[in-house]
PDB file of C-alpha atoms in Angstrom:
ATOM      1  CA  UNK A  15      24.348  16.402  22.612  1.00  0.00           C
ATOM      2  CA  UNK A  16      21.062  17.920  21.878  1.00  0.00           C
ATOM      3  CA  UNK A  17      21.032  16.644  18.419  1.00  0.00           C
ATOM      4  CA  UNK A  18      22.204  12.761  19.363  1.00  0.00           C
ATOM      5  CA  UNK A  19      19.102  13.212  21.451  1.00  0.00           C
ATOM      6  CA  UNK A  20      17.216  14.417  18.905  1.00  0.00           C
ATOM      7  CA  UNK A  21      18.034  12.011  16.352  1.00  0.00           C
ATOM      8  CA  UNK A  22      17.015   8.976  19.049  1.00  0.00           C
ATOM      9  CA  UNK A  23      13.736  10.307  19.439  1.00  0.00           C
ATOM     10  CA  UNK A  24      13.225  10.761  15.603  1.00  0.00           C
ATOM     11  CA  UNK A  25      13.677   7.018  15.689  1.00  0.00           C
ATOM     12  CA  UNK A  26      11.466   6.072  18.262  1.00  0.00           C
ATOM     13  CA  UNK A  27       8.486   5.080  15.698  1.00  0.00           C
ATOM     14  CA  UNK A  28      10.896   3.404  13.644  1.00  0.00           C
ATOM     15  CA  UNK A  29      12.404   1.216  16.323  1.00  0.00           C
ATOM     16  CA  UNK A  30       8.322   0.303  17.566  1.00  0.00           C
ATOM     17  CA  UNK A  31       7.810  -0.598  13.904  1.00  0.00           C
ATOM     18  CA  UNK A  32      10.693  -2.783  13.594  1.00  0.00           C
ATOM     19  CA  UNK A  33       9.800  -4.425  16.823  1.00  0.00           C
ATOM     20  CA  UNK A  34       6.422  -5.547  14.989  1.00  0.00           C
ATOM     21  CA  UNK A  35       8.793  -6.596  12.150  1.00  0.00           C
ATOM     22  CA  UNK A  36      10.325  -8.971  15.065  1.00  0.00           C
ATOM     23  CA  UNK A  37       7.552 -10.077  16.348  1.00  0.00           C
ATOM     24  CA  UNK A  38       6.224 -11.226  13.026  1.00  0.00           C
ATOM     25  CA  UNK A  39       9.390 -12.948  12.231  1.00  0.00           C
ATOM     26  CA  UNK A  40       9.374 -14.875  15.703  1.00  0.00           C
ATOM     27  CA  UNK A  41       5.998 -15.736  14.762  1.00  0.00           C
ATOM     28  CA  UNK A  42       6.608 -17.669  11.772  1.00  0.00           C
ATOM     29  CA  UNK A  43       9.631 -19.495  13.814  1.00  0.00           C
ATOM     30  CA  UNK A  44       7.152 -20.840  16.185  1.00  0.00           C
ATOM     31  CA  UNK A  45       4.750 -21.756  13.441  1.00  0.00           C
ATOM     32  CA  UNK A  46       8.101 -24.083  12.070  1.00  0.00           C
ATOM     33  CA  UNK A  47       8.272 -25.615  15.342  1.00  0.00           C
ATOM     34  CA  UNK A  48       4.196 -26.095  14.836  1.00  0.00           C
ATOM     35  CA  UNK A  49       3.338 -23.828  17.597  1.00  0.00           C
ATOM     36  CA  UNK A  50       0.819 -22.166  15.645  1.00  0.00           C
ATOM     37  CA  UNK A  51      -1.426 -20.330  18.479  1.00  0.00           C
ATOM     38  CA  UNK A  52       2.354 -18.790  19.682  1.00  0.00           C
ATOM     39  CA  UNK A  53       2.576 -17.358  16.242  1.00  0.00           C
ATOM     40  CA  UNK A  54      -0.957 -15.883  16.882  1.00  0.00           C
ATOM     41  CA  UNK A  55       0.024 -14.400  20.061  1.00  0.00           C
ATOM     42  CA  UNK A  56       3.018 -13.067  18.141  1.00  0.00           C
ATOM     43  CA  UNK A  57       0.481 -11.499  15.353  1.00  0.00           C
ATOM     44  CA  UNK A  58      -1.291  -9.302  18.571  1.00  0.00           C
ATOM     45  CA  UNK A  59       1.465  -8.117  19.472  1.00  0.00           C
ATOM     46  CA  UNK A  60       2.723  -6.837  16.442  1.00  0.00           C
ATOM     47  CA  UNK A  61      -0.740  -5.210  15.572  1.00  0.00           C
ATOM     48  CA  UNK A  62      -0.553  -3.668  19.122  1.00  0.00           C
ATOM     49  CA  UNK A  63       3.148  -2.120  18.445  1.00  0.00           C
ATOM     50  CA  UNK A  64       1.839  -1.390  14.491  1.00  0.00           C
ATOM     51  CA  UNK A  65      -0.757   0.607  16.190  1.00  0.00           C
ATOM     52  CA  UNK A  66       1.715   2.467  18.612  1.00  0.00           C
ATOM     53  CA  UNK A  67       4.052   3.461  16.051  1.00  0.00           C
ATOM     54  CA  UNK A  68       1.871   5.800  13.529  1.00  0.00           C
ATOM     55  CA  UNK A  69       0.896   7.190  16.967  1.00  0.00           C
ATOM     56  CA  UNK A  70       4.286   8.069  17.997  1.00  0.00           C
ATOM     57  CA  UNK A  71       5.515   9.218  14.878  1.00  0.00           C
ATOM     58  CA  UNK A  72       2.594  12.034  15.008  1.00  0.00           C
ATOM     59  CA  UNK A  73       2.822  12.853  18.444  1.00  0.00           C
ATOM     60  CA  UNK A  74       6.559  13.208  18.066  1.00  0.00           C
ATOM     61  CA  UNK A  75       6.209  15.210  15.044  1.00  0.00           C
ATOM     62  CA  UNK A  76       9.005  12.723  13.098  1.00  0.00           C
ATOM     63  CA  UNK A  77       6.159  11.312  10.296  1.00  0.00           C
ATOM     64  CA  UNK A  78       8.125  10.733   7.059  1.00  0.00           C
ATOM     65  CA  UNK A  79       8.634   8.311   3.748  1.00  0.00           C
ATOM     66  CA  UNK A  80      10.647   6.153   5.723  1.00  0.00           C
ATOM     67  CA  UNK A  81       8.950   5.300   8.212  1.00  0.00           C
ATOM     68  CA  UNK A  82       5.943   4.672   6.105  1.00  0.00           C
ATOM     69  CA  UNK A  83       7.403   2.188   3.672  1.00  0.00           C
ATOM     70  CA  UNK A  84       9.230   0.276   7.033  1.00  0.00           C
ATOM     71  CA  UNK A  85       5.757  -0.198   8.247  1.00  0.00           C
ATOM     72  CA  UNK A  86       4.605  -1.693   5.050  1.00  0.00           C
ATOM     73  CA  UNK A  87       7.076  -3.931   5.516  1.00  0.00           C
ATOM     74  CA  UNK A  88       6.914  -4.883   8.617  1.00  0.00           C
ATOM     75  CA  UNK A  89       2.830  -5.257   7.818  1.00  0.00           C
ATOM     76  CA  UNK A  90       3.725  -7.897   4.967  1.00  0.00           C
ATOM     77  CA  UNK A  91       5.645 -10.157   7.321  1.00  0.00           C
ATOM     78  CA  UNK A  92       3.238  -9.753  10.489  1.00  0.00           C
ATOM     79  CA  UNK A  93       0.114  -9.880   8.622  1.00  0.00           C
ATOM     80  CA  UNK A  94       0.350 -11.361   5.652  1.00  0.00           C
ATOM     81  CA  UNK A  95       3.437 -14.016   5.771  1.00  0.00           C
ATOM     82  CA  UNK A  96       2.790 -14.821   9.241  1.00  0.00           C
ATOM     83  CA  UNK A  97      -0.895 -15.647   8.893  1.00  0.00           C
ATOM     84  CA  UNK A  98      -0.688 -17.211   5.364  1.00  0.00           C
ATOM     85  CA  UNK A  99       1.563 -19.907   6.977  1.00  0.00           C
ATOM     86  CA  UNK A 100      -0.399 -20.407  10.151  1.00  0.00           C
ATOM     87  CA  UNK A 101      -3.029 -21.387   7.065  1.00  0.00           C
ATOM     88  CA  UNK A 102      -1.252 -23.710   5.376  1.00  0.00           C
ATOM     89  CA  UNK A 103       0.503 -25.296   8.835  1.00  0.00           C
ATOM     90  CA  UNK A 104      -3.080 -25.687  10.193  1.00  0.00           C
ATOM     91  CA  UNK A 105      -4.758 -27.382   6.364  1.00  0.00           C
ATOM     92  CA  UNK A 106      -1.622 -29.778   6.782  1.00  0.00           C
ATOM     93  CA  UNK A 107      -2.697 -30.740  10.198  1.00  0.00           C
ATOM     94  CA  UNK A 108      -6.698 -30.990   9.385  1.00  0.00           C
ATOM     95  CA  UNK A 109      -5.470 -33.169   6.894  1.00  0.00           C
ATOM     96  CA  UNK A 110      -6.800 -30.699   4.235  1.00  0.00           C
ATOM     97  CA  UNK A 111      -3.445 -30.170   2.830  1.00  0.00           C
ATOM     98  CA  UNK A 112      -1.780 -33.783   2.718  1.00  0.00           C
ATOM     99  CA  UNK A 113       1.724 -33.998   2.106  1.00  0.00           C
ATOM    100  CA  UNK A 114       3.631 -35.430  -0.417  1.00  0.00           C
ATOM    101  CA  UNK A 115       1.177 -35.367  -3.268  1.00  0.00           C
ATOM    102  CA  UNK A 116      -0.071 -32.466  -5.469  1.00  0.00           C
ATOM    103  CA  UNK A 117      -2.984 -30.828  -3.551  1.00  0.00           C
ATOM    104  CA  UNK A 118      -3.812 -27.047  -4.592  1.00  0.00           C
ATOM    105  CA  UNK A 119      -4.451 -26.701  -0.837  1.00  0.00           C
ATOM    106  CA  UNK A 120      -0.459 -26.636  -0.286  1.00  0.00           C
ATOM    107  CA  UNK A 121      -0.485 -23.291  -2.344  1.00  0.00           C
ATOM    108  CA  UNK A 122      -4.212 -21.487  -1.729  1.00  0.00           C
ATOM    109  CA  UNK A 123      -2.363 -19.496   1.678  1.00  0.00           C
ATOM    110  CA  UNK A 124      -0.050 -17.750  -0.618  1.00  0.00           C
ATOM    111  CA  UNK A 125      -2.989 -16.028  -2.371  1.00  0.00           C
ATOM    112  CA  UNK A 126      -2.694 -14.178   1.950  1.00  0.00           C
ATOM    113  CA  UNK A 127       0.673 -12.312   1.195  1.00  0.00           C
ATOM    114  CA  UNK A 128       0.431 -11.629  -2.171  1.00  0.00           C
ATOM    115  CA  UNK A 129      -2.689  -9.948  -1.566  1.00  0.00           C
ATOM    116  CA  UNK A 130      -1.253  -7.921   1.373  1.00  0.00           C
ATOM    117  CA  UNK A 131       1.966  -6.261  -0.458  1.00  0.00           C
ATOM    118  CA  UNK A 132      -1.007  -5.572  -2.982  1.00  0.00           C
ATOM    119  CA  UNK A 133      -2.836  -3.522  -0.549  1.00  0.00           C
ATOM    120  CA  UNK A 134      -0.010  -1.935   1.296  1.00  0.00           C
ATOM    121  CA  UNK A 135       1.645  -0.929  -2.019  1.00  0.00           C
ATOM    122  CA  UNK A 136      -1.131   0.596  -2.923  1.00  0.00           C
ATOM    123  CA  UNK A 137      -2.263   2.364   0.339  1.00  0.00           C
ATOM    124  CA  UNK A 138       0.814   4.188   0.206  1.00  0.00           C
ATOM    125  CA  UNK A 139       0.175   5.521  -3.059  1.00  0.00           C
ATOM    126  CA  UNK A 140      -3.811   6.088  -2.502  1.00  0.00           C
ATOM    127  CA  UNK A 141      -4.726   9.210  -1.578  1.00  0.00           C
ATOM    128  CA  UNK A 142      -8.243   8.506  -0.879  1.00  0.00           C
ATOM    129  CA  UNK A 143      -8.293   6.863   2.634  1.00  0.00           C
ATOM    130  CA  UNK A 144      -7.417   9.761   4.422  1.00  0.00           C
ATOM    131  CA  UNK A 145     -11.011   9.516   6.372  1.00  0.00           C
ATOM    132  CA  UNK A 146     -11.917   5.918   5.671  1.00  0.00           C
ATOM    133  CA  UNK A 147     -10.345   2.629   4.008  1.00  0.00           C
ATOM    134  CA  UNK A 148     -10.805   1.204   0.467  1.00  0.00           C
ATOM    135  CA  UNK A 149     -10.523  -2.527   0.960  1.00  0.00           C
ATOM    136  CA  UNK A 150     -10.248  -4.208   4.338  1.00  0.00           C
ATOM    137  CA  UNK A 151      -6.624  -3.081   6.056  1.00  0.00           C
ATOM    138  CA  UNK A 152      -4.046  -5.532   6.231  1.00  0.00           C
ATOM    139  CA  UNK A 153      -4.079  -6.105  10.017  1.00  0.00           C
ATOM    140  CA  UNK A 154      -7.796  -6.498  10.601  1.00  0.00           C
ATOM    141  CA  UNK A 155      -6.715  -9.350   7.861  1.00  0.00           C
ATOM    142  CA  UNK A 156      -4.043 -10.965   9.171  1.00  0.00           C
ATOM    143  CA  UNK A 157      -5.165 -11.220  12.642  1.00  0.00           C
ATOM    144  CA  UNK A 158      -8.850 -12.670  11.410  1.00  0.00           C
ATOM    145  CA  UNK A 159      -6.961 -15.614   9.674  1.00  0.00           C
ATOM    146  CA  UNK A 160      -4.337 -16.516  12.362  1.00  0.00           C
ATOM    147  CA  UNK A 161      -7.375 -16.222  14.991  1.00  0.00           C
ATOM    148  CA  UNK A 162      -8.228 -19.526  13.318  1.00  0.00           C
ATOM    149  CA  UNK A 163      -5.018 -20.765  15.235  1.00  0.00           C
ATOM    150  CA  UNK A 164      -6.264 -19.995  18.391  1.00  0.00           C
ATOM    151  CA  UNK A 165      -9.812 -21.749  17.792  1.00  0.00           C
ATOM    152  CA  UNK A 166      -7.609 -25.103  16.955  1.00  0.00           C
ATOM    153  CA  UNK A 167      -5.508 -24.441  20.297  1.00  0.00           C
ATOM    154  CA  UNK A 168      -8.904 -24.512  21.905  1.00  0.00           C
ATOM    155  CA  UNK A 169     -10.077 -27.326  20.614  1.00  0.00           C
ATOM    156  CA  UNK A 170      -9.408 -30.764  21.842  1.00  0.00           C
ATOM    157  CA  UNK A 171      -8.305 -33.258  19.709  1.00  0.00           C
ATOM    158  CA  UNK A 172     -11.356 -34.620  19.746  1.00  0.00           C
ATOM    159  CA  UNK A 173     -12.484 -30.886  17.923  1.00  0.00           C
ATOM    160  CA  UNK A 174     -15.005 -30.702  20.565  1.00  0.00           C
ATOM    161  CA  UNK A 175     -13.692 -30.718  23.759  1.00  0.00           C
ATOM    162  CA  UNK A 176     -12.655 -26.875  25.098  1.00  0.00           C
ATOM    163  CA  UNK A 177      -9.074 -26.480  26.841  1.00  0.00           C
ATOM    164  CA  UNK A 178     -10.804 -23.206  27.763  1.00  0.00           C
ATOM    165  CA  UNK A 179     -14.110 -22.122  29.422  1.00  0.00           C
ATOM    166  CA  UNK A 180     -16.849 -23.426  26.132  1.00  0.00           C
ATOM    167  CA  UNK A 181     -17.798 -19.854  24.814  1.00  0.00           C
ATOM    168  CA  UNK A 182     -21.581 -18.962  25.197  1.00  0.00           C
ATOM    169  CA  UNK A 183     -21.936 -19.303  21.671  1.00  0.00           C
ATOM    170  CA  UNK A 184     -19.706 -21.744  20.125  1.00  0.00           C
ATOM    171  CA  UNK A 185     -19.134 -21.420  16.010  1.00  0.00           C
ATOM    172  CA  UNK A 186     -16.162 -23.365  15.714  1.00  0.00           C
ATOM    173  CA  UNK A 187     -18.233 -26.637  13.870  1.00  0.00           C
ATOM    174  CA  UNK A 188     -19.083 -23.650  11.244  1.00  0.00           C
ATOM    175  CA  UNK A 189     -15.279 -22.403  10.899  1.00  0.00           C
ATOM    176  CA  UNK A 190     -13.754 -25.760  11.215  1.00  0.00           C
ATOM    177  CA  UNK A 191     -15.343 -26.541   7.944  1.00  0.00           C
ATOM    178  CA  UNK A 192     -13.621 -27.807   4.838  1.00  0.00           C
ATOM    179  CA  UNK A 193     -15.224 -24.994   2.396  1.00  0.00           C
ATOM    180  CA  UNK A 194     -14.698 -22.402   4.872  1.00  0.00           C
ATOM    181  CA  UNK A 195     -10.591 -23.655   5.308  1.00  0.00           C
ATOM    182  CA  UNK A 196     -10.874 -23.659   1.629  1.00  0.00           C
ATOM    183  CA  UNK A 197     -11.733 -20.224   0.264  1.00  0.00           C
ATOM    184  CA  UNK A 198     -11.831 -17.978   3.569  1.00  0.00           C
ATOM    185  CA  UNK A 199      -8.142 -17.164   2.110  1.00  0.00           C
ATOM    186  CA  UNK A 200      -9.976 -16.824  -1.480  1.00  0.00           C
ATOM    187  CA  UNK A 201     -12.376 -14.078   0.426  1.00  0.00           C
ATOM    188  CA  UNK A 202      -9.936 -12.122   2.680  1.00  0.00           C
ATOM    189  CA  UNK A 203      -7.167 -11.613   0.021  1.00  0.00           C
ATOM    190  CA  UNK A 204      -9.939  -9.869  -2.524  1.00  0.00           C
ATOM    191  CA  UNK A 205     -11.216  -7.850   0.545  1.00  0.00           C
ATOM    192  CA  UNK A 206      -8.023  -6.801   1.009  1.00  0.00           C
ATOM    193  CA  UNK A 207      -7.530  -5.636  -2.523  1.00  0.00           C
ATOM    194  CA  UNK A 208     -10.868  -4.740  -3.591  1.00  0.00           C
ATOM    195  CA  UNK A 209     -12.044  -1.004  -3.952  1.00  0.00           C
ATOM    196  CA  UNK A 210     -15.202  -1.352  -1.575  1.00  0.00           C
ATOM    197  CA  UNK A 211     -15.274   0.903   0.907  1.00  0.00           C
ATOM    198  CA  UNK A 212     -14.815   0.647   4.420  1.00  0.00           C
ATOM    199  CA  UNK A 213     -15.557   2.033   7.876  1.00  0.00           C
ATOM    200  CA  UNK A 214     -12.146   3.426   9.639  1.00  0.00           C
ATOM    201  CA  UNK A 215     -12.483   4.548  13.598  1.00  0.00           C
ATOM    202  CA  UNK A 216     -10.594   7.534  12.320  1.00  0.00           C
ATOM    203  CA  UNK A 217     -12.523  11.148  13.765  1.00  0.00           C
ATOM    204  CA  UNK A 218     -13.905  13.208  11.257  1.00  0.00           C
ATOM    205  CA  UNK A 219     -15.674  16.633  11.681  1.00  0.00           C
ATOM    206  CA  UNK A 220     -19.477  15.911  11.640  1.00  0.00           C
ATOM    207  CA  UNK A 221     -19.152  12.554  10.162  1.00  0.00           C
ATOM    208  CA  UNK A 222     -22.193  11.420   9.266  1.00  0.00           C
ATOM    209  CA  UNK A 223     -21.155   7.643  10.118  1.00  0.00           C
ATOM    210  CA  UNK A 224     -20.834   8.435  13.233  1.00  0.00           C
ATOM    211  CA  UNK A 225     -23.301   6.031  14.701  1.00  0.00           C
ATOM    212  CA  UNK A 226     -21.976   3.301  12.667  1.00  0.00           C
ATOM    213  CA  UNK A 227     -17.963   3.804  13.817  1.00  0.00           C
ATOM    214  CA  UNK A 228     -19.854   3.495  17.856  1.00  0.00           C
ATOM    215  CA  UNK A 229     -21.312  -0.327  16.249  1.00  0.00           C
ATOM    216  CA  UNK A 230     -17.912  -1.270  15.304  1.00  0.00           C
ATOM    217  CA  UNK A 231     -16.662  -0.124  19.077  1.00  0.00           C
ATOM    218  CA  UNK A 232     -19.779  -1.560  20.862  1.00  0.00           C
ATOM    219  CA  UNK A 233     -20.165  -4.567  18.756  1.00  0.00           C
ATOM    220  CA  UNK A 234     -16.240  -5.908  20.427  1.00  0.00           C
ATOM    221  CA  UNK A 235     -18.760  -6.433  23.715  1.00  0.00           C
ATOM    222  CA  UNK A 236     -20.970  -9.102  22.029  1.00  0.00           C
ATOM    223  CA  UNK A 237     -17.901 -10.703  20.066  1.00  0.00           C
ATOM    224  CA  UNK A 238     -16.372 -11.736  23.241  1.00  0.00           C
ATOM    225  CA  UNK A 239     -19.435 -14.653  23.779  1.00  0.00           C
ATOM    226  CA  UNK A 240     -18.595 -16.636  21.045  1.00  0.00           C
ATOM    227  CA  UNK A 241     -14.984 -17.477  22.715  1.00  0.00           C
ATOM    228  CA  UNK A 242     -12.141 -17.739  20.550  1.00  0.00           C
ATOM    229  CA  UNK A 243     -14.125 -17.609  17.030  1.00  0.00           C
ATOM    230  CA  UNK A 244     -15.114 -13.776  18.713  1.00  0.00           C
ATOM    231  CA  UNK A 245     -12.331 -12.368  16.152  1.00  0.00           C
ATOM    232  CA  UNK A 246     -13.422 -13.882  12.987  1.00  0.00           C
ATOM    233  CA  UNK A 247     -17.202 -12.998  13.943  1.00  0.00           C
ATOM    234  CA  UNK A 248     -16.199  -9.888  14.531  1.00  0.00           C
ATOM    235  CA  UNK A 249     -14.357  -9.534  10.803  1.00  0.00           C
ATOM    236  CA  UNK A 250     -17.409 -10.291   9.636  1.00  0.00           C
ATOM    237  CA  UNK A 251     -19.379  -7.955  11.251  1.00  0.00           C
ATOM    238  CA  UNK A 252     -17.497  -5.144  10.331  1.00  0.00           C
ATOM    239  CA  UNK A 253     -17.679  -6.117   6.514  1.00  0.00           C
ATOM    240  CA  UNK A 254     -21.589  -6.044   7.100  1.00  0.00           C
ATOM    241  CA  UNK A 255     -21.978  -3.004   9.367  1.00  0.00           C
ATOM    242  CA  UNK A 256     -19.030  -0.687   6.398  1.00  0.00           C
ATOM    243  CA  UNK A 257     -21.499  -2.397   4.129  1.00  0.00           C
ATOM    244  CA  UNK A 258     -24.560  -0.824   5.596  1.00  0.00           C
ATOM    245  CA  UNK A 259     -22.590   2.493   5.694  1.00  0.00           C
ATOM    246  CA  UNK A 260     -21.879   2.866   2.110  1.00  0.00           C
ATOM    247  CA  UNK A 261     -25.864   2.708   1.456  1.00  0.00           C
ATOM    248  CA  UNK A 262     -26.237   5.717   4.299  1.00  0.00           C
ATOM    249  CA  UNK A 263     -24.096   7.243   2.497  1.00  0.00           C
ATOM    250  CA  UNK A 264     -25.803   6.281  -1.185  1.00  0.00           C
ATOM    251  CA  UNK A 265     -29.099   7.659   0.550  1.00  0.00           C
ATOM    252  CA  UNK A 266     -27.809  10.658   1.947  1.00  0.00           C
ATOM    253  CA  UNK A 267     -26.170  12.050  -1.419  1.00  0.00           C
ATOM    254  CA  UNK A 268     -29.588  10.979  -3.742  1.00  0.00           C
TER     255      UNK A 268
END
């Protein structure tokens, strides 16, 4: 009896992970059916469980291979499948991706999963983000693009007119434009793969970043006035605040 129990706690994180594995899978369903906000909704949830079930696989003590390599594929379908087809349902609907003639368009969102199995392939080889991240992490990603879902859900079909409360400061003109559409997938797939490095909220032992981990938790406050864009802005602003780190961290080892 005791090891039955045993052996359905030890798959507690495994059962959270494949529950983001669902909700990534619904996601694209509902992105089919050209519900693309739903499969945004879908992506949060999935990066809320992804989030959970490290966290219960160290608490519980059960943190092994297989659990590690489930995740990173559970990560490929929530954040990088998912969010690459929200992209290309969305450029079809824009009419920046017309159908039924060649258009590179059709095929620029596939550059979005390619370029996350990349990065999760080699995170769980990399030895060197124990204390930070080299590249931007899959999730922060995935959920960046598909927020671009929600902005179109928000818009009227005018592309002005807000279903919700108009944001304080509204961006979507900026992000609704063709060059942005085009190569925003062009940008986040090389962040994803590229070997800058970047800030993590992870605790470390006099960490001399400190101050700049507290920007990336205070700066959430500020995002939240520019509505449903507030993601995107706030994707951005963590590129430019790791940025900022790496030349502490330059000036403090000269």
């Amino acid at each position: 009896m005791k090891n039955s129990i045993k052996s359905m706690v030890m798959e507690i994180p495994n059962l959270i992970t494949l529950g983001n594995l669902a909700c990534g899978l619904l996601g694209i369903a509902f992105v089919i059916q050209g519900l693309e906000w739903m499969g945004f909704v879908c992506l949060l949830l999935g990066a809320f469980l992804d989030f959970f079930d490290g966290l219960a696989a160290r608490k519980l003590g059960v943190a092994g291979e297989m659990g590690k390599q489930l995740d990173s594929l559970a990560d490929v379908v929530t954040f990088g499948v998912l969010p690459g087809l929200i992209w290309k349902s969305l450029m079809e609907y824009n009419g920046y991706c017309p159908t039924g003639v060649f258009c590179i368009n059709q095929y620029i969102w596939m550059m979005i999963p390619l370029a996350a199995a990349y990065r999760l392939a080699k995170f769980n080889i990399d030895t060197r983000q124990t204390t930070g991240f080299i590249g931007i992490p899959t999730p922060m990603t995935g959920m960046a693009l598909a927020s671009f879902a929600w902005m179109s859900y928000t818009l009227g079909h005018s592309g002005s007119i807000w279903i919700l409360e108009k944001p304080l400061i509204d961006l979507s003109g900026l992000f609704s434009n063709y060059y942005v559409w085009l190569y925003m997938p062009l940008v986040a797939s090389y962040m994803m793969i590229s070997e800058i490095p970047m800030l993590s909220l992870k605790r470390v032992k006099n960490d001399p970043l400190g101050k700049y981990k507290m920007i990336l938790l205070v700066m959430t406050v500020p995002c939240l006035l520019f509505g449903s864009t507030g993601v995107i802005v706030y994707y951005f602003g963590y590129i430019l605040v790791s940025f900022l780190s790496n030349f502490a961290v330059k000036s403090i080892n000269q």
